[in-house]
Coordinates of C-alpha atoms in Angstrom, one line a residue:
X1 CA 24.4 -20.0 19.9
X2 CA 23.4 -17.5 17.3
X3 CA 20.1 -18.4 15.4
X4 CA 19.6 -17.9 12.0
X5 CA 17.0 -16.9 9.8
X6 CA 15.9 -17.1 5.9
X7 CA 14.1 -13.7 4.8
X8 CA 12.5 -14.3 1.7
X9 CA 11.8 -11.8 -0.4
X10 CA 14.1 -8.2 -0.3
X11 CA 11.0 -5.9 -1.0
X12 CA 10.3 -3.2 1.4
X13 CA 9.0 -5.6 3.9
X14 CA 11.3 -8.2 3.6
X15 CA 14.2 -5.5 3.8
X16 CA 13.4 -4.0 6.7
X17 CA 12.5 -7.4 8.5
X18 CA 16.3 -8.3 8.2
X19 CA 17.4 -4.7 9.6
X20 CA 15.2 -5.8 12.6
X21 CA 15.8 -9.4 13.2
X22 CA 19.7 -8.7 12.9
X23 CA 19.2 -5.8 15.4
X24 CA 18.1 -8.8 17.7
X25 CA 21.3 -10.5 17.6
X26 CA 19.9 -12.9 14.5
X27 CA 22.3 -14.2 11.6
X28 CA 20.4 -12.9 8.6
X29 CA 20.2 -14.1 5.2
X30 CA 18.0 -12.1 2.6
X31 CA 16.7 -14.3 -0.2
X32 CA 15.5 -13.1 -3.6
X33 CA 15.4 -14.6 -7.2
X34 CA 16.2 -11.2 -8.7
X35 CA 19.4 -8.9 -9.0
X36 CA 20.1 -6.2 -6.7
X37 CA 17.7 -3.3 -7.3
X38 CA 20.7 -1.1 -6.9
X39 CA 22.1 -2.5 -10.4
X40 CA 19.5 -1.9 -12.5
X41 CA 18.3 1.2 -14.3
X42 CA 14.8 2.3 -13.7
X43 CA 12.9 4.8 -15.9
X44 CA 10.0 6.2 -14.3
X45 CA 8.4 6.9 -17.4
X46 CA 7.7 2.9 -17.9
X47 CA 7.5 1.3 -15.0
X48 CA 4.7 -0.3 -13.2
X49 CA 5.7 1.6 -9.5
X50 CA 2.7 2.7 -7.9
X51 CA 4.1 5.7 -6.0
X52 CA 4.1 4.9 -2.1
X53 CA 2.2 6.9 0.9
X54 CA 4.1 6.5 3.8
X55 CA 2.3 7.2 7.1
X56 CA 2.5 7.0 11.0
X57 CA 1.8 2.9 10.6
X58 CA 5.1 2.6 8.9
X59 CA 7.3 5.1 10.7
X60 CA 7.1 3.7 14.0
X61 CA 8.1 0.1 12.6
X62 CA 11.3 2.0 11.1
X63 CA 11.4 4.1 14.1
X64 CA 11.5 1.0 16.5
X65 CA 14.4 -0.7 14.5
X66 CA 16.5 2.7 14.5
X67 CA 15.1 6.9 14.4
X68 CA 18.2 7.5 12.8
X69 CA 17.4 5.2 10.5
X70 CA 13.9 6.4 9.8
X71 CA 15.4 9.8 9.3
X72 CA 18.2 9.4 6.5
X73 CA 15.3 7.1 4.7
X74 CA 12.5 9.2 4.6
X75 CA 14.5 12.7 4.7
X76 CA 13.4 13.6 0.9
X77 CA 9.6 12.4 1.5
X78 CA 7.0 15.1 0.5
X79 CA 3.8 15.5 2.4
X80 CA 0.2 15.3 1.2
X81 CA -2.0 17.0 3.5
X82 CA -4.9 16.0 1.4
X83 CA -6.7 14.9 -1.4
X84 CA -6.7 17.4 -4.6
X85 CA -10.2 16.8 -6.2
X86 CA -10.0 18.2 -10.0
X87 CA -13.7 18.2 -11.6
X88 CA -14.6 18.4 -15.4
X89 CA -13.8 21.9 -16.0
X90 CA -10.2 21.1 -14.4
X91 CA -11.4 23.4 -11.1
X92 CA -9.2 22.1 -7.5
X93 CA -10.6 21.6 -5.0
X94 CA -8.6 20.7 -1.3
X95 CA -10.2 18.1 1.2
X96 CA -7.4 18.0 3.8
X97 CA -6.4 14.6 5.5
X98 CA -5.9 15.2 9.1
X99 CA -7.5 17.9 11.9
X100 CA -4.2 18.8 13.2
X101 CA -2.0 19.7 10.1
X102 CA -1.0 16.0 9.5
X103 CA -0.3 14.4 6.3
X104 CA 0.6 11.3 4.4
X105 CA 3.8 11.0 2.4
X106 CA 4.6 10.3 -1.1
X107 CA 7.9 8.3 -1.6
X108 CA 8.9 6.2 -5.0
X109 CA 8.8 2.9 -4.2
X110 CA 12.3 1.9 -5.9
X111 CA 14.3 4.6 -3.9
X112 CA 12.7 3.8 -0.4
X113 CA 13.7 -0.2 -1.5
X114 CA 17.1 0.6 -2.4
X115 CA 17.5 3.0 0.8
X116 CA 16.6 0.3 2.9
X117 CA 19.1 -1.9 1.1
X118 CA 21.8 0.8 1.8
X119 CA 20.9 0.8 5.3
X120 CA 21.7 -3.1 5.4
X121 CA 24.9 -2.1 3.8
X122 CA 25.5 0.4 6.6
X123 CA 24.6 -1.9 8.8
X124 CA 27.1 -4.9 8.0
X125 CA 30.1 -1.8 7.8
X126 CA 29.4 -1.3 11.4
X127 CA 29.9 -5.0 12.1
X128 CA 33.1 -6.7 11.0
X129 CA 32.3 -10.1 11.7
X130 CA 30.8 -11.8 9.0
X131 CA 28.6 -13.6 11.7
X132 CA 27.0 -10.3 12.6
X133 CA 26.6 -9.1 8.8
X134 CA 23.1 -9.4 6.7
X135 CA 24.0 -11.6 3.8
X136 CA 22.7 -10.9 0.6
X137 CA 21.3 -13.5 -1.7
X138 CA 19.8 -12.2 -4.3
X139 CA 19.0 -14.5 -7.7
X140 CA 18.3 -16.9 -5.6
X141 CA 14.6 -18.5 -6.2
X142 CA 12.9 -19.9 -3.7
X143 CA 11.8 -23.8 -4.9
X144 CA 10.3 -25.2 -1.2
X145 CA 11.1 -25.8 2.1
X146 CA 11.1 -29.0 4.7
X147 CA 10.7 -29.0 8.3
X148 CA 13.7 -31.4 9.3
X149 CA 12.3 -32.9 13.0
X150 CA 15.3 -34.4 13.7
X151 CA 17.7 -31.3 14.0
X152 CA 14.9 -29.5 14.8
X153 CA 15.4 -26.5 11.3
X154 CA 13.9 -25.8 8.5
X155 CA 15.9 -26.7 5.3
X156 CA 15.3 -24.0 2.4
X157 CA 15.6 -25.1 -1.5
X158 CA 16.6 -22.3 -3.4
X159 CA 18.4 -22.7 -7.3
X160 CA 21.0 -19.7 -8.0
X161 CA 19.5 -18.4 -11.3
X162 CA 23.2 -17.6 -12.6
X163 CA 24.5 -21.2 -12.5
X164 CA 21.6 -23.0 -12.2
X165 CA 22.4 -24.7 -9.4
X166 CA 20.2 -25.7 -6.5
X167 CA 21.1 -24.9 -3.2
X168 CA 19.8 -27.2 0.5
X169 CA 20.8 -24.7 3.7
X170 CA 19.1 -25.2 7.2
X171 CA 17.9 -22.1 9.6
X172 CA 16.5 -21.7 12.7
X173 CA 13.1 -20.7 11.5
X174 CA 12.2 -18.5 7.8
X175 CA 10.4 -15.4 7.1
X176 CA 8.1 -15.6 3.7
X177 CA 7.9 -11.8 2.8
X178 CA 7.7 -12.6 -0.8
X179 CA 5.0 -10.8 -2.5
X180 CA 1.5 -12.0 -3.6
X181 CA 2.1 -15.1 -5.0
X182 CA 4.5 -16.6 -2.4
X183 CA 6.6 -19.5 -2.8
X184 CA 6.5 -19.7 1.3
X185 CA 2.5 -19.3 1.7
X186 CA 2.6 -22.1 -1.4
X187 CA 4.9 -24.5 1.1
X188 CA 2.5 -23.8 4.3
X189 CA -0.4 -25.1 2.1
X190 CA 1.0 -28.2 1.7
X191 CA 2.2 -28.2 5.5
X192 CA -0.8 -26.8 7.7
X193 CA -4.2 -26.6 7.0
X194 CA -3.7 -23.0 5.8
X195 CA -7.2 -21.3 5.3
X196 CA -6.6 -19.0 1.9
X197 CA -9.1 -17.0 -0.4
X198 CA -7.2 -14.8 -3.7
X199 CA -9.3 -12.7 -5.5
X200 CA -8.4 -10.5 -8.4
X201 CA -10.5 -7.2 -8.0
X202 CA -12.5 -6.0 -11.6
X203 CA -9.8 -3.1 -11.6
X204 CA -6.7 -2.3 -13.9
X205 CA -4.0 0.1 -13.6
X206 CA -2.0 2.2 -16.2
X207 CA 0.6 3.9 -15.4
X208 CA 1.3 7.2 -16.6
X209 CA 3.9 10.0 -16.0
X210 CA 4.0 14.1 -15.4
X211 CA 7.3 15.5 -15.8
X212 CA 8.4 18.4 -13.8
X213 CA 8.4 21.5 -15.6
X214 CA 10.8 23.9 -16.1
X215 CA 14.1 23.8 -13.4
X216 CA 12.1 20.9 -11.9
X217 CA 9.3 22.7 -10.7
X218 CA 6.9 21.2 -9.8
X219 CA 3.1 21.4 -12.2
X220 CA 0.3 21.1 -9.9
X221 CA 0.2 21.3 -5.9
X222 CA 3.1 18.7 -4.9
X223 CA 1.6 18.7 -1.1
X224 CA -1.7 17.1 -2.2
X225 CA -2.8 13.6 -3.5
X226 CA -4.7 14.7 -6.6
X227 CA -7.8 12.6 -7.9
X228 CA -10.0 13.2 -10.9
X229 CA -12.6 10.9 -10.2
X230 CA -15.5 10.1 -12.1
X231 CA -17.3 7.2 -10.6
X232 CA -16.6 4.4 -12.6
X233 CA -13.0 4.8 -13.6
X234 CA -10.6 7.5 -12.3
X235 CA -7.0 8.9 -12.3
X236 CA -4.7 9.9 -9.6
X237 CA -1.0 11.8 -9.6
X238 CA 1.0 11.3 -6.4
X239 CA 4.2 14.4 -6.4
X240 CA 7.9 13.0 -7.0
X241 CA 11.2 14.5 -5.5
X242 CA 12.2 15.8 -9.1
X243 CA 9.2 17.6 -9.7
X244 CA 7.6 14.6 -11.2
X245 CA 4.0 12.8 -10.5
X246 CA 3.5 9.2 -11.1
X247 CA 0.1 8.9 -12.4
X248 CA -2.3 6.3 -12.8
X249 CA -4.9 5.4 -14.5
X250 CA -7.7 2.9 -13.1
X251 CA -11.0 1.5 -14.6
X252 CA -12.6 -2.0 -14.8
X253 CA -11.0 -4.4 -16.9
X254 CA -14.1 -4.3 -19.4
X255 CA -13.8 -0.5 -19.9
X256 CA -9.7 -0.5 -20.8
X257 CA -10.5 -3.8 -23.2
X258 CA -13.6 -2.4 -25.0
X259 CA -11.3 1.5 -25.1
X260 CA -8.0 -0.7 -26.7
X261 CA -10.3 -2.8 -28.9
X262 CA -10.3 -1.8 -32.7
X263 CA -13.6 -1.1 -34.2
X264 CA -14.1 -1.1 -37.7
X265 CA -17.8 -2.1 -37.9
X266 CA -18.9 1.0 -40.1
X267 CA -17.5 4.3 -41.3
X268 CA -18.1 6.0 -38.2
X269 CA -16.6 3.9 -35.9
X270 CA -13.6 5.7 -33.8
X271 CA -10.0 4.4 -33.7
X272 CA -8.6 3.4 -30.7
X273 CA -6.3 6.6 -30.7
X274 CA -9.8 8.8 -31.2
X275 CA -11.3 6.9 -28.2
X276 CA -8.6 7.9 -26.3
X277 CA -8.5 11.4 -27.2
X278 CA -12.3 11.7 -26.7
X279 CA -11.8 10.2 -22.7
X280 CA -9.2 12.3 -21.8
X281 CA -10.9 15.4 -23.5
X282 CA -14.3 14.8 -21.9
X283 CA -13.0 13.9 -18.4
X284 CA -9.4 15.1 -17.7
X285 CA -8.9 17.5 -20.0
X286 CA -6.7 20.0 -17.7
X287 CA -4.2 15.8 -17.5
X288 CA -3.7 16.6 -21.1
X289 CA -1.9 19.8 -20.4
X290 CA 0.3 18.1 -17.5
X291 CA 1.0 14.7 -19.8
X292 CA 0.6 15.9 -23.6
X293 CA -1.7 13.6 -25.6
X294 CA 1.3 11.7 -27.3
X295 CA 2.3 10.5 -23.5
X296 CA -0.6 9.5 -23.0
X297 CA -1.9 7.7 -26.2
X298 CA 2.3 6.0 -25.9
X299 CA 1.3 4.5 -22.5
X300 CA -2.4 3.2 -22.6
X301 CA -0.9 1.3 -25.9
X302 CA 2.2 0.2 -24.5
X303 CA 2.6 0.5 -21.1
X304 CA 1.3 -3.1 -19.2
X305 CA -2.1 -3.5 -18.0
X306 CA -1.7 -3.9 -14.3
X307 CA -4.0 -6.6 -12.0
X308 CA -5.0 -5.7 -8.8
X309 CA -5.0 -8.9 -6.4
X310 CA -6.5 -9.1 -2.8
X311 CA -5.0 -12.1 -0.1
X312 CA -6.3 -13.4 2.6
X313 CA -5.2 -16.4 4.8
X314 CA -4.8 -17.7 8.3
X315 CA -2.9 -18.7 10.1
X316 CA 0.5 -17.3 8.7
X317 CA 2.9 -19.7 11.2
X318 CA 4.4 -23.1 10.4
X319 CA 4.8 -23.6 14.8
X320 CA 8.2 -22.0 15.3
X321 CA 9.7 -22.5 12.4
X322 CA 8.0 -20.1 9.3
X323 CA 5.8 -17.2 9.3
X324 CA 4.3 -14.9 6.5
X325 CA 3.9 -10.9 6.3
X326 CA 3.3 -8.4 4.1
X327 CA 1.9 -9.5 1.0
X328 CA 3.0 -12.9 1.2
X329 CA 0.2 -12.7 3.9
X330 CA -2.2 -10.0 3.0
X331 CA -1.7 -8.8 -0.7
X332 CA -4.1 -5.9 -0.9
X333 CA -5.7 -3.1 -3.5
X334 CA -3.4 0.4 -3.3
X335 CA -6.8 2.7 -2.7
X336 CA -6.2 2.9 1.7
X337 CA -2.4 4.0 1.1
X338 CA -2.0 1.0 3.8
X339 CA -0.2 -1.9 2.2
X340 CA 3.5 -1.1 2.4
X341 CA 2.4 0.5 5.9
X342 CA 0.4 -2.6 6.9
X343 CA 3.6 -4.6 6.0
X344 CA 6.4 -2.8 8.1
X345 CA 3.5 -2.7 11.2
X346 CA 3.8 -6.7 10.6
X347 CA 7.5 -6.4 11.1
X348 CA 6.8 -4.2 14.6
X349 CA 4.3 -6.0 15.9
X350 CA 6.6 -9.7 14.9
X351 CA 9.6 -7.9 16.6
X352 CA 7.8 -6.5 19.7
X353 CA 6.5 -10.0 20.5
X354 CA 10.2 -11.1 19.8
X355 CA 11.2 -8.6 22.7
X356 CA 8.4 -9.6 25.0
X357 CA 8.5 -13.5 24.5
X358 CA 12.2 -14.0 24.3
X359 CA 13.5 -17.5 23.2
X360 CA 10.0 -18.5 22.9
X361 CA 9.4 -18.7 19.5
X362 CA 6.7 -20.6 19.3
X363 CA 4.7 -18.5 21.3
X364 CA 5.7 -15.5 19.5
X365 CA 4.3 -16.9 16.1
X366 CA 0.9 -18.5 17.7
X367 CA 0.3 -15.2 19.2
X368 CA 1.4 -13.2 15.7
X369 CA -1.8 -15.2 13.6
X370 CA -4.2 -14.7 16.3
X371 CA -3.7 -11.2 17.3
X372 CA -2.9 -10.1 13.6
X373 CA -5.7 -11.6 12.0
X374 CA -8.2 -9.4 12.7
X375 CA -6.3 -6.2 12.2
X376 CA -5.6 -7.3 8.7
X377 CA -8.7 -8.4 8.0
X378 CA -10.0 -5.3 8.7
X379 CA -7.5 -3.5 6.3
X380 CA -8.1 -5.6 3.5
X381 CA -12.4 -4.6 3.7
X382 CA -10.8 -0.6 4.1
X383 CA -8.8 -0.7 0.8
X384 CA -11.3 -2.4 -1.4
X385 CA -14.2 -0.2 0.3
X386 CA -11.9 2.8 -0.9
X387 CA -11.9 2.9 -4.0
X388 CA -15.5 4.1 -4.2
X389 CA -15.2 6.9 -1.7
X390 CA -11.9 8.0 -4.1
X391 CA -14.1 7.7 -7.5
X392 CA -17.5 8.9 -6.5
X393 CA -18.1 9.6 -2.7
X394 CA -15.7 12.8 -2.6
X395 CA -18.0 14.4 -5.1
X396 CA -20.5 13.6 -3.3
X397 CA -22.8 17.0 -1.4
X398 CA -24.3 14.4 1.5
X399 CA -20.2 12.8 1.9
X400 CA -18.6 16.4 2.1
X401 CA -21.3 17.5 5.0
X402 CA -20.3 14.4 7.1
X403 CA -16.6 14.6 6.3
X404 CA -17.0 18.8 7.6
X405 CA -19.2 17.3 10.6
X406 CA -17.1 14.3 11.8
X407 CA -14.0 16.9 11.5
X408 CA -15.3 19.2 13.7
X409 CA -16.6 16.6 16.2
X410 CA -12.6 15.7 15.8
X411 CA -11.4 19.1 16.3
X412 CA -13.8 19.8 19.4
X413 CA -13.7 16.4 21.1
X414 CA -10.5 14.9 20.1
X415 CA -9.7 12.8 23.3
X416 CA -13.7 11.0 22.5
X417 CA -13.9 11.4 18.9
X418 CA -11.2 10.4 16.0
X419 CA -12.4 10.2 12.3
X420 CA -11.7 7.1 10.6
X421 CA -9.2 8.2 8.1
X422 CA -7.2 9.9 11.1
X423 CA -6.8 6.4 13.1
X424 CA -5.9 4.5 10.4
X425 CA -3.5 6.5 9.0
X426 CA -1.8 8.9 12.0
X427 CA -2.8 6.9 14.6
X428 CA -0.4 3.5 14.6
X429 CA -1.0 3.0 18.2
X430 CA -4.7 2.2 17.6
X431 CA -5.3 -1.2 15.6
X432 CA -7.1 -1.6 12.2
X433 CA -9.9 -3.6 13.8
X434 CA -10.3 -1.1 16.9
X435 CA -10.3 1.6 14.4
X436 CA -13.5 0.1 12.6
X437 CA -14.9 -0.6 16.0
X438 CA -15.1 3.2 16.6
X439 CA -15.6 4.3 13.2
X440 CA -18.8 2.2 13.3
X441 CA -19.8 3.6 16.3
X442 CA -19.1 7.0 15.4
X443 CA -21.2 6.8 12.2
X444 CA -24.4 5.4 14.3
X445 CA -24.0 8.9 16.0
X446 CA -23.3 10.8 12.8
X447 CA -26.5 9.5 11.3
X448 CA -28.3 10.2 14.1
X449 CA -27.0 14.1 14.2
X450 CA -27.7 14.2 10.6
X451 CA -31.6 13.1 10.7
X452 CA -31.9 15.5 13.6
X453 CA -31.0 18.3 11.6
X454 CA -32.5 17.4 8.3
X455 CA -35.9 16.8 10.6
X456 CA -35.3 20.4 12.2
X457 CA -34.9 22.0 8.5
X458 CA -38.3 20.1 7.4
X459 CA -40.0 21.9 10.5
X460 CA -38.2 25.0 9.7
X461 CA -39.9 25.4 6.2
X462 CA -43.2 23.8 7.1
X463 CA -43.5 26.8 9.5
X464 CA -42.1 29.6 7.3
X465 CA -44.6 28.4 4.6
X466 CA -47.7 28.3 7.0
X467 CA -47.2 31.5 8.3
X468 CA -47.5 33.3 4.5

């Protein structure tokens, strides 16, 4: 008999999570309280949608489910072979990602969430019966859930937003891929001892927008991620297919409240459009070319103020019968490119245990929270440590001569010696927490080389000086 299964949550996670499960002979229903992304109008220009930077992590997950897949998804992606750094006097400067020509690749998040609902769509045309066929349940909230030991399922409460009716339906086992503030991860604290810490991180987001210039060229370098930073608050631009950059703005919560508050104390006390102008004109003056002022006075004023939460919990299973991933399980800051990437590794690492376990379900979600647990642990300390390296280290003389070092060390050695950056984000096959292991390692030895040849410069001038 066919098993079914509740996804929760028709992100990007939970999306492609269906595609997989019903792949694997499941009956799928997809669960989420709002309307089909596909029927609603998006404009760019004012919407929170922190562009996306798809790498290896996240196209072997889509890979494993279907390459052909993978292909028609991700065939308009442009590739950032590295980080654009623009300083004060609006002078680039290119620190490239990977030793081999790699890069990382900028997607908007909307079209890669509706491509993936196309795919479903695709999907359910190439199987006629309806018992094959994802089914879409979209306005649909999620209210709770209750582990029925008598028929051995899971029931799911969900009310249909459009009639305001509330809904009972049993499953197999459910699938909480529903964002940050998960009504599943909610219904496991009240059902396991669930071990959970949320923190909101000092750090807000505006979004702003370039627009392509003329015949949708592109501005600046579309093949770069391109940073101004300056140390405590910073901006970054990520290209778009239409010539476009979503831009974003990001600074502690203290600095965008104290730059938005009004100040009429005395006569020469600056507006809030004057304090505006005066940050963008002392920092990211060449921005105001790309933007125009107007743009970006409209969206500090009105655009929303985003948060920036981090998640961590164990263990993520309910026995056989629920399990959490992506952000339900592991919500984390944007500055690692990792957490739509984390996400779909979740699904390939859930459906890979799937294949090798078989009916065992049980087993397959035990082993899932222990194995996982470290990995995304381990991601969750790389994207909050991020953030500094992206707003002050890269301007840094001392970071540019080990970044120069640990690439060549890459490029000579490349079977004993991997940089950081490189495993985590073009090499899926090795895990977050094995990643760290090495990177740790590899900085003892970094260290090392560096004292040795600061030591030998000393000595070097000592001597040239003593023989005058």
């Amino acid at each position: 008999m066919t098993e079914t299964v509740a996804v929760c949550g028709a992100g990007l996670v939970g999306t492609l999570c269906a595609l997989g499960l019903a792949h694997r002979g499941y009956k799928v229903s997809l669960f989420d309280y709002r309307d089909d992304p596909r029927n609603v109008t998006i404009d760019k220009q004012n919407l929170r949608s922190i562009n996306l930077a798809v790498s290896d992590r996240g196209i072997r997950a889509m890979n494993l489910i279907d390459p052909e897949m993978t292909e028609r998804v991700l065939k308009d992606i442009i590739p950032m072979h590295g980080r654009m750094i623009h300083d004060l006097e609006g002078k680039q400067i290119s620190q490239i990602y990977g030793l081999f020509g790699e890069s990382i690749n900028s997607i908007d998040r909307s079209f890669l969430n509706i491509s993936l609902l196309n795919e479903i769509e695709l999907y359910n045309e190439k199987n006629l019966t309806e018992n094959d066929k994802i089914e879409f349940k979209f306005n649909n909230k999620i209210i709770g859930f209750t582990e029925n030991r008598k028929t051995n399922k899971i029931e799911l409460n969900y009310l249909n937003t459009k009639n305001n009716i509330e809904n009972l339906k049993s499953f197999d086992f459910i699938i909480g891929a529903d964002g940050a503030f998960s009504t599943i991860r909610y219904g496991l604290q009240k059902s396991i001892r669930l071990d959970i810490q949320q923190k909101y991180v000092n750090k807000c987001y505006i979004e702003l927008y370039i627009p392509s210039g003329e015949n949708g060229t592109f501005k600046i370098d579309p093949n770069h991620l391109h940073i101004w930073p300056r140390d405590d608050f910073m901006l970054i631009a990520l290209p778009n297919q239409d010539g476009s950059f979503t831009s974003t703005f990001f600074s502690s919560w203290e600095f965008i409240e104290n730059l938005l508050k009004e100040e009429k104390t005395d006569n020469n006390s600056l507006s809030v459009d004057d304090k505006i102008i005066k940050l963008f004109e002392e920092n990211f003056r060449d921005a105001i070319d790309l933007i125009t002022m107007d743009k970006i006075l409209y969206s500090f004023k009105n655009h929303p103020k985003g948060a920036l939460c981090q998640t961590e919990c164990y263990p993520y299973n309910l026995s056989d019968k629920c399990l959490i991933i992506g952000d339900a399980a592991h919500s984390m800051v944007p500055f690692y490119g990792q957490g739509m990437n984390c996400g779909f590794e979740d699904v390939r690492v859930l459906l890979e245990l799937l294949d090798k376990n078989g009916k065992d379900r049980l087993n397959t979600f035990n082993q899932y929270s222990l194995n996982r647990h470290e990995d995304l642990k381990a991601i969750l300390k790389l994207a909050i440590d991020n953030y500094h390296e992206m707003s002050h280290k890269v301007n840094s003389s001392l970071f540019l001569f080990r970044k120069k070092l640990d690439g060549l060390l890459g490029k000579l050695i490349p079977n004993y010696w991997i940089p950081l950056y490189s495993m985590v984000s073009f090499r899926g096959d090795i895990s977050y927490s094995d990643a760290i292991k090495r990177s740790n390692k590899q900085d003892k030895i970094l260290k090392s080389v560096e004292f040795s040849l600061i030591t030998l410069s000393i000595i070097g001038i000592v001597k040239y000086f003593n023989r005058k």
